[in-house]
PDB file of C-alpha atoms in Angstrom:
ATOM      1  CA  UNK H   1     -36.993 -87.730 155.919  1.00 90.00           C
ATOM      2  CA  UNK H   2     -39.020 -90.891 155.711  1.00 89.00           C
ATOM      3  CA  UNK H   3     -35.867 -92.923 155.087  1.00 92.00           C
ATOM      4  CA  UNK H   4     -34.520 -91.491 158.380  1.00 94.00           C
ATOM      5  CA  UNK H   5     -37.321 -92.954 160.480  1.00 93.00           C
ATOM      6  CA  UNK H   6     -39.602 -89.941 160.355  1.00 92.00           C
ATOM      7  CA  UNK H   7     -43.269 -89.954 159.333  1.00 90.00           C
ATOM      8  CA  UNK H   8     -45.139 -86.999 157.903  1.00 86.00           C
ATOM      9  CA  UNK H   9     -48.646 -85.643 158.317  1.00 88.00           C
ATOM     10  CA  UNK H  10     -49.748 -83.244 155.572  1.00 91.00           C
ATOM     11  CA  UNK H  11     -52.418 -80.672 156.265  1.00 90.00           C
ATOM     12  CA  UNK H  12     -53.841 -79.270 153.002  1.00 90.00           C
ATOM     13  CA  UNK H  13     -56.291 -76.655 154.464  1.00 90.00           C
ATOM     14  CA  UNK H  14     -56.158 -73.676 152.103  1.00 89.00           C
ATOM     15  CA  UNK H  15     -54.107 -70.917 153.624  1.00 84.00           C
ATOM     16  CA  UNK H  16     -52.844 -73.158 156.493  1.00 81.00           C
ATOM     17  CA  UNK H  17     -50.883 -75.782 154.561  1.00 82.00           C
ATOM     18  CA  UNK H  18     -48.216 -77.567 156.607  1.00 81.00           C
ATOM     19  CA  UNK H  19     -46.274 -80.749 157.008  1.00 82.00           C
ATOM     20  CA  UNK H  20     -45.609 -82.055 160.547  1.00 83.00           C
ATOM     21  CA  UNK H  21     -42.818 -84.588 160.989  1.00 84.00           C
ATOM     22  CA  UNK H  22     -42.663 -87.052 163.834  1.00 86.00           C
ATOM     23  CA  UNK H  23     -40.112 -89.751 164.722  1.00 86.00           C
ATOM     24  CA  UNK H  24     -41.559 -93.240 164.230  1.00 88.00           C
ATOM     25  CA  UNK H  25     -40.573 -96.852 164.824  1.00 87.00           C
ATOM     26  CA  UNK H  26     -41.889 -97.750 161.369  1.00 85.00           C
ATOM     27  CA  UNK H  27     -38.745 -97.478 159.346  1.00 87.00           C
ATOM     28  CA  UNK H  28     -39.070 -97.291 155.591  1.00 89.00           C
ATOM     29  CA  UNK H  29     -36.013 -98.272 153.548  1.00 90.00           C
ATOM     30  CA  UNK H  30     -35.215 -96.255 150.469  1.00 91.00           C
ATOM     31  CA  UNK H  31     -33.859 -97.041 147.004  1.00 92.00           C
ATOM     32  CA  UNK H  32     -31.459 -94.267 146.133  1.00 90.00           C
ATOM     33  CA  UNK H  33     -29.863 -93.450 142.757  1.00 90.00           C
ATOM     34  CA  UNK H  34     -26.555 -91.673 142.703  1.00 89.00           C
ATOM     35  CA  UNK H  35     -26.486 -89.927 139.359  1.00 86.00           C
ATOM     36  CA  UNK H  36     -23.175 -88.641 138.159  1.00 81.00           C
ATOM     37  CA  UNK H  37     -22.856 -86.311 135.159  1.00 79.00           C
ATOM     38  CA  UNK H  38     -19.738 -87.998 133.780  1.00 81.00           C
ATOM     39  CA  UNK H  39     -19.953 -91.439 135.347  1.00 84.00           C
ATOM     40  CA  UNK H  40     -22.288 -94.408 135.965  1.00 90.00           C
ATOM     41  CA  UNK H  41     -25.516 -94.139 137.940  1.00 91.00           C
ATOM     42  CA  UNK H  42     -25.381 -96.277 141.062  1.00 92.00           C
ATOM     43  CA  UNK H  43     -28.550 -97.944 142.385  1.00 91.00           C
ATOM     44  CA  UNK H  44     -28.460 -98.261 146.169  1.00 90.00           C
ATOM     45  CA  UNK H  45     -31.140-100.349 147.918  1.00 89.00           C
ATOM     46  CA  UNK H  46     -32.388-100.754 151.498  1.00 89.00           C
ATOM     47  CA  UNK H  47     -31.072 -97.386 152.497  1.00 92.00           C
ATOM     48  CA  UNK H  48     -31.617 -95.730 155.905  1.00 95.00           C
ATOM     49  CA  UNK H  49     -30.194 -92.410 157.000  1.00 95.00           C
ATOM     50  CA  UNK H  50     -29.770 -89.683 159.534  1.00 96.00           C
ATOM     51  CA  UNK H  51     -30.080 -85.910 159.199  1.00 95.00           C
ATOM     52  CA  UNK H  52     -29.616 -82.586 160.833  1.00 95.00           C
ATOM     53  CA  UNK H  53     -31.221 -79.220 160.154  1.00 91.00           C
ATOM     54  CA  UNK H  54     -29.688 -75.813 160.979  1.00 91.00           C
ATOM     55  CA  UNK H  55     -31.621 -72.622 160.683  1.00 86.00           C
ATOM     56  CA  UNK H  56     -30.147 -69.126 161.318  1.00 89.00           C
ATOM     57  CA  UNK H  57     -32.404 -66.171 161.918  1.00 88.00           C
ATOM     58  CA  UNK H  58     -33.504 -64.662 158.626  1.00 86.00           C
ATOM     59  CA  UNK H  59     -31.875 -67.362 156.566  1.00 87.00           C
ATOM     60  CA  UNK H  60     -33.114 -70.575 154.915  1.00 85.00           C
ATOM     61  CA  UNK H  61     -32.933 -73.795 156.892  1.00 84.00           C
ATOM     62  CA  UNK H  62     -30.171 -76.165 155.699  1.00 91.00           C
ATOM     63  CA  UNK H  63     -30.776 -79.903 155.932  1.00 92.00           C
ATOM     64  CA  UNK H  64     -27.877 -82.375 155.651  1.00 95.00           C
ATOM     65  CA  UNK H  65     -28.547 -86.112 155.065  1.00 95.00           C
ATOM     66  CA  UNK H  66     -26.283 -89.096 155.365  1.00 95.00           C
ATOM     67  CA  UNK H  67     -27.445 -92.481 154.082  1.00 93.00           C
ATOM     68  CA  UNK H  68     -26.073 -95.993 154.128  1.00 93.00           C
ATOM     69  CA  UNK H  69     -27.389 -98.469 151.620  1.00 92.00           C
ATOM     70  CA  UNK H  70     -26.415-101.603 149.726  1.00 89.00           C
ATOM     71  CA  UNK H  71     -24.900-101.129 146.267  1.00 87.00           C
ATOM     72  CA  UNK H  72     -27.235-103.105 143.996  1.00 87.00           C
ATOM     73  CA  UNK H  73     -26.036-102.239 140.513  1.00 89.00           C
ATOM     74  CA  UNK H  74     -24.578 -99.587 138.284  1.00 90.00           C
ATOM     75  CA  UNK H  75     -25.653 -98.477 134.794  1.00 85.00           C
ATOM     76  CA  UNK H  76     -24.971 -95.781 132.237  1.00 85.00           C
ATOM     77  CA  UNK H  77     -27.994 -93.514 132.413  1.00 79.00           C
ATOM     78  CA  UNK H  78     -28.377 -90.282 130.440  1.00 77.00           C
ATOM     79  CA  UNK H  79     -27.890 -87.371 132.852  1.00 73.00           C
ATOM     80  CA  UNK H  80     -30.863 -85.022 132.996  1.00 77.00           C
ATOM     81  CA  UNK H  81     -30.296 -81.778 134.806  1.00 78.00           C
ATOM     82  CA  UNK H  82     -33.019 -80.760 137.244  1.00 80.00           C
ATOM     83  CA  UNK H  83     -35.001 -77.613 136.987  1.00 85.00           C
ATOM     84  CA  UNK H  84     -35.701 -76.209 140.438  1.00 81.00           C
ATOM     85  CA  UNK H  85     -39.034 -74.462 140.863  1.00 80.00           C
ATOM     86  CA  UNK H  86     -39.023 -70.932 142.287  1.00 79.00           C
ATOM     87  CA  UNK H  87     -42.209 -71.729 144.256  1.00 76.00           C
ATOM     88  CA  UNK H  88     -42.761 -72.519 146.921  1.00 73.00           C
ATOM     89  CA  UNK H  89     -39.924 -70.429 148.227  1.00 73.00           C
ATOM     90  CA  UNK H  90     -37.466 -72.001 150.685  1.00 76.00           C
ATOM     91  CA  UNK H  91     -38.600 -71.417 154.258  1.00 74.00           C
ATOM     92  CA  UNK H  92     -36.633 -68.964 156.366  1.00 78.00           C
ATOM     93  CA  UNK H  93     -36.310 -68.790 160.124  1.00 78.00           C
ATOM     94  CA  UNK H  94     -38.429 -65.749 160.954  1.00 80.00           C
ATOM     95  CA  UNK H  95     -41.772 -65.326 162.706  1.00 80.00           C
ATOM     96  CA  UNK H  96     -40.858 -68.716 164.188  1.00 80.00           C
ATOM     97  CA  UNK H  97     -43.310 -68.624 167.115  1.00 84.00           C
ATOM     98  CA  UNK H  98     -40.618 -70.230 169.236  1.00 86.00           C
ATOM     99  CA  UNK H  99     -41.506 -71.249 172.805  1.00 90.00           C
ATOM    100  CA  UNK H 100     -39.806 -73.516 175.308  1.00 90.00           C
ATOM    101  CA  UNK H 101     -40.679 -75.107 178.693  1.00 90.00           C
ATOM    102  CA  UNK H 102     -43.805 -74.724 180.819  1.00 88.00           C
ATOM    103  CA  UNK H 103     -43.169 -70.957 180.953  1.00 87.00           C
ATOM    104  CA  UNK H 104     -43.676 -70.904 177.147  1.00 89.00           C
ATOM    105  CA  UNK H 105     -40.618 -68.689 177.093  1.00 90.00           C
ATOM    106  CA  UNK H 106     -40.066 -67.010 173.714  1.00 90.00           C
ATOM    107  CA  UNK H 107     -36.270 -66.742 173.758  1.00 86.00           C
ATOM    108  CA  UNK H 108     -34.496 -64.673 171.178  1.00 88.00           C
ATOM    109  CA  UNK H 109     -32.459 -67.019 169.042  1.00 86.00           C
ATOM    110  CA  UNK H 110     -29.826 -66.580 166.371  1.00 88.00           C
ATOM    111  CA  UNK H 111     -29.702 -70.314 165.549  1.00 89.00           C
ATOM    112  CA  UNK H 112     -31.690 -73.444 166.060  1.00 87.00           C
ATOM    113  CA  UNK H 113     -30.215 -76.768 165.075  1.00 91.00           C
ATOM    114  CA  UNK H 114     -31.744 -80.268 165.245  1.00 90.00           C
ATOM    115  CA  UNK H 115     -30.091 -83.592 164.701  1.00 94.00           C
ATOM    116  CA  UNK H 116     -32.128 -86.815 164.628  1.00 93.00           C
ATOM    117  CA  UNK H 117     -29.042 -88.735 165.715  1.00 95.00           C
ATOM    118  CA  UNK H 118     -29.831 -92.079 164.020  1.00 95.00           C
ATOM    119  CA  UNK H 119     -27.281 -94.829 164.549  1.00 95.00           C
ATOM    120  CA  UNK H 120     -27.106 -96.728 161.208  1.00 94.00           C
ATOM    121  CA  UNK H 121     -25.783-100.290 160.984  1.00 92.00           C
ATOM    122  CA  UNK H 122     -25.334-102.918 158.401  1.00 90.00           C
ATOM    123  CA  UNK H 123     -26.953-106.336 158.674  1.00 89.00           C
ATOM    124  CA  UNK H 124     -24.277-108.941 157.857  1.00 91.00           C
ATOM    125  CA  UNK H 125     -25.295-111.952 155.724  1.00 90.00           C
ATOM    126  CA  UNK H 126     -22.823-114.636 154.698  1.00 92.00           C
ATOM    127  CA  UNK H 127     -25.200-115.805 151.950  1.00 92.00           C
ATOM    128  CA  UNK H 128     -25.334-112.450 150.210  1.00 84.00           C
ATOM    129  CA  UNK H 129     -22.883-111.641 147.388  1.00 82.00           C
ATOM    130  CA  UNK H 130     -21.824-108.429 149.215  1.00 80.00           C
ATOM    131  CA  UNK H 131     -22.154-110.054 152.627  1.00 86.00           C
ATOM    132  CA  UNK H 132     -24.760-107.385 153.554  1.00 85.00           C
ATOM    133  CA  UNK H 133     -28.442-108.175 153.815  1.00 84.00           C
ATOM    134  CA  UNK H 134     -29.350-104.507 154.395  1.00 84.00           C
ATOM    135  CA  UNK H 135     -29.098-101.521 156.663  1.00 90.00           C
ATOM    136  CA  UNK H 136     -31.090-100.649 159.810  1.00 92.00           C
ATOM    137  CA  UNK H 137     -31.672 -97.720 162.139  1.00 93.00           C
ATOM    138  CA  UNK H 138     -30.366 -99.313 165.378  1.00 90.00           C
ATOM    139  CA  UNK H 139     -30.773 -96.450 167.804  1.00 92.00           C
ATOM    140  CA  UNK H 140     -31.748 -92.750 167.858  1.00 92.00           C
ATOM    141  CA  UNK H 141     -30.360 -89.908 169.946  1.00 93.00           C
ATOM    142  CA  UNK H 142     -32.098 -86.667 168.925  1.00 91.00           C
ATOM    143  CA  UNK H 143     -30.557 -83.324 169.898  1.00 90.00           C
ATOM    144  CA  UNK H 144     -31.856 -79.765 169.762  1.00 87.00           C
ATOM    145  CA  UNK H 145     -29.207 -77.017 170.000  1.00 89.00           C
ATOM    146  CA  UNK H 146     -30.150 -73.377 170.664  1.00 86.00           C
ATOM    147  CA  UNK H 147     -28.192 -70.263 171.376  1.00 86.00           C
ATOM    148  CA  UNK H 148     -30.723 -68.126 173.326  1.00 85.00           C
ATOM    149  CA  UNK H 149     -30.047 -64.607 174.499  1.00 86.00           C
ATOM    150  CA  UNK H 150     -29.321 -64.509 178.242  1.00 85.00           C
ATOM    151  CA  UNK H 151     -32.366 -63.887 180.501  1.00 88.00           C
ATOM    152  CA  UNK H 152     -32.811 -63.263 184.163  1.00 91.00           C
ATOM    153  CA  UNK H 153     -33.430 -66.330 186.357  1.00 92.00           C
ATOM    154  CA  UNK H 154     -36.964 -65.070 187.063  1.00 91.00           C
ATOM    155  CA  UNK H 155     -37.658 -65.001 183.341  1.00 90.00           C
ATOM    156  CA  UNK H 156     -36.067 -68.331 182.400  1.00 91.00           C
ATOM    157  CA  UNK H 157     -33.919 -70.364 184.768  1.00 91.00           C
ATOM    158  CA  UNK H 158     -31.850 -72.110 182.005  1.00 88.00           C
ATOM    159  CA  UNK H 159     -29.026 -73.286 184.260  1.00 90.00           C
ATOM    160  CA  UNK H 160     -31.357 -74.530 187.010  1.00 93.00           C
ATOM    161  CA  UNK H 161     -33.362 -76.565 184.496  1.00 92.00           C
ATOM    162  CA  UNK H 162     -30.189 -77.917 182.844  1.00 90.00           C
ATOM    163  CA  UNK H 163     -28.632 -78.885 186.211  1.00 95.00           C
ATOM    164  CA  UNK H 164     -31.865 -80.656 187.292  1.00 96.00           C
ATOM    165  CA  UNK H 165     -32.140 -82.459 183.951  1.00 94.00           C
ATOM    166  CA  UNK H 166     -35.586 -80.979 183.406  1.00 94.00           C
ATOM    167  CA  UNK H 167     -37.285 -82.076 180.185  1.00 91.00           C
ATOM    168  CA  UNK H 168     -38.741 -79.040 178.350  1.00 90.00           C
ATOM    169  CA  UNK H 169     -41.295 -79.004 175.544  1.00 88.00           C
ATOM    170  CA  UNK H 170     -40.297 -76.842 172.596  1.00 86.00           C
ATOM    171  CA  UNK H 171     -42.148 -75.707 169.482  1.00 84.00           C
ATOM    172  CA  UNK H 172     -41.220 -73.517 166.558  1.00 79.00           C
ATOM    173  CA  UNK H 173     -41.812 -73.315 162.841  1.00 74.00           C
ATOM    174  CA  UNK H 174     -39.603 -72.710 159.869  1.00 68.00           C
ATOM    175  CA  UNK H 175     -41.443 -70.589 157.364  1.00 63.00           C
ATOM    176  CA  UNK H 176     -45.129 -69.707 157.497  1.00 58.00           C
TER     177      UNK H 176
END
């Protein structure tokens, strides 16, 4: 996430551990290694990316990342298979404490999806062997997509707020 222009704040209070992510203008570039079981390992430098997260009720959240970076070198590296740990468990979308707007409306949702919407661009450089000095995050257009259950206008005036272009605060959590 940090390579996508997002910073993290870690809370380590016993029993209330959490990580809060916030978009930032401090963009950290990443060095990425693309390891292939039957091919060379590629070292990519100066990478920046974008991501989206989709979470369906009762299921784990799925994050999808897309990075652009400069190919620095390739090498034969012995492939070592990872060993995923069973703990902590992947967070699921349940007990999400979802609320939206000044009404703090707790809509019933089947799906919540968030896309950071980073626009990634290469920095051209005629003096570089690959003609690319690096990659930057040039713009950001974050989007939150929800599919709430219909509610009466008195309960939550979705259409009225959408038509007026009303900005609404929104909080929820994935996992506990």
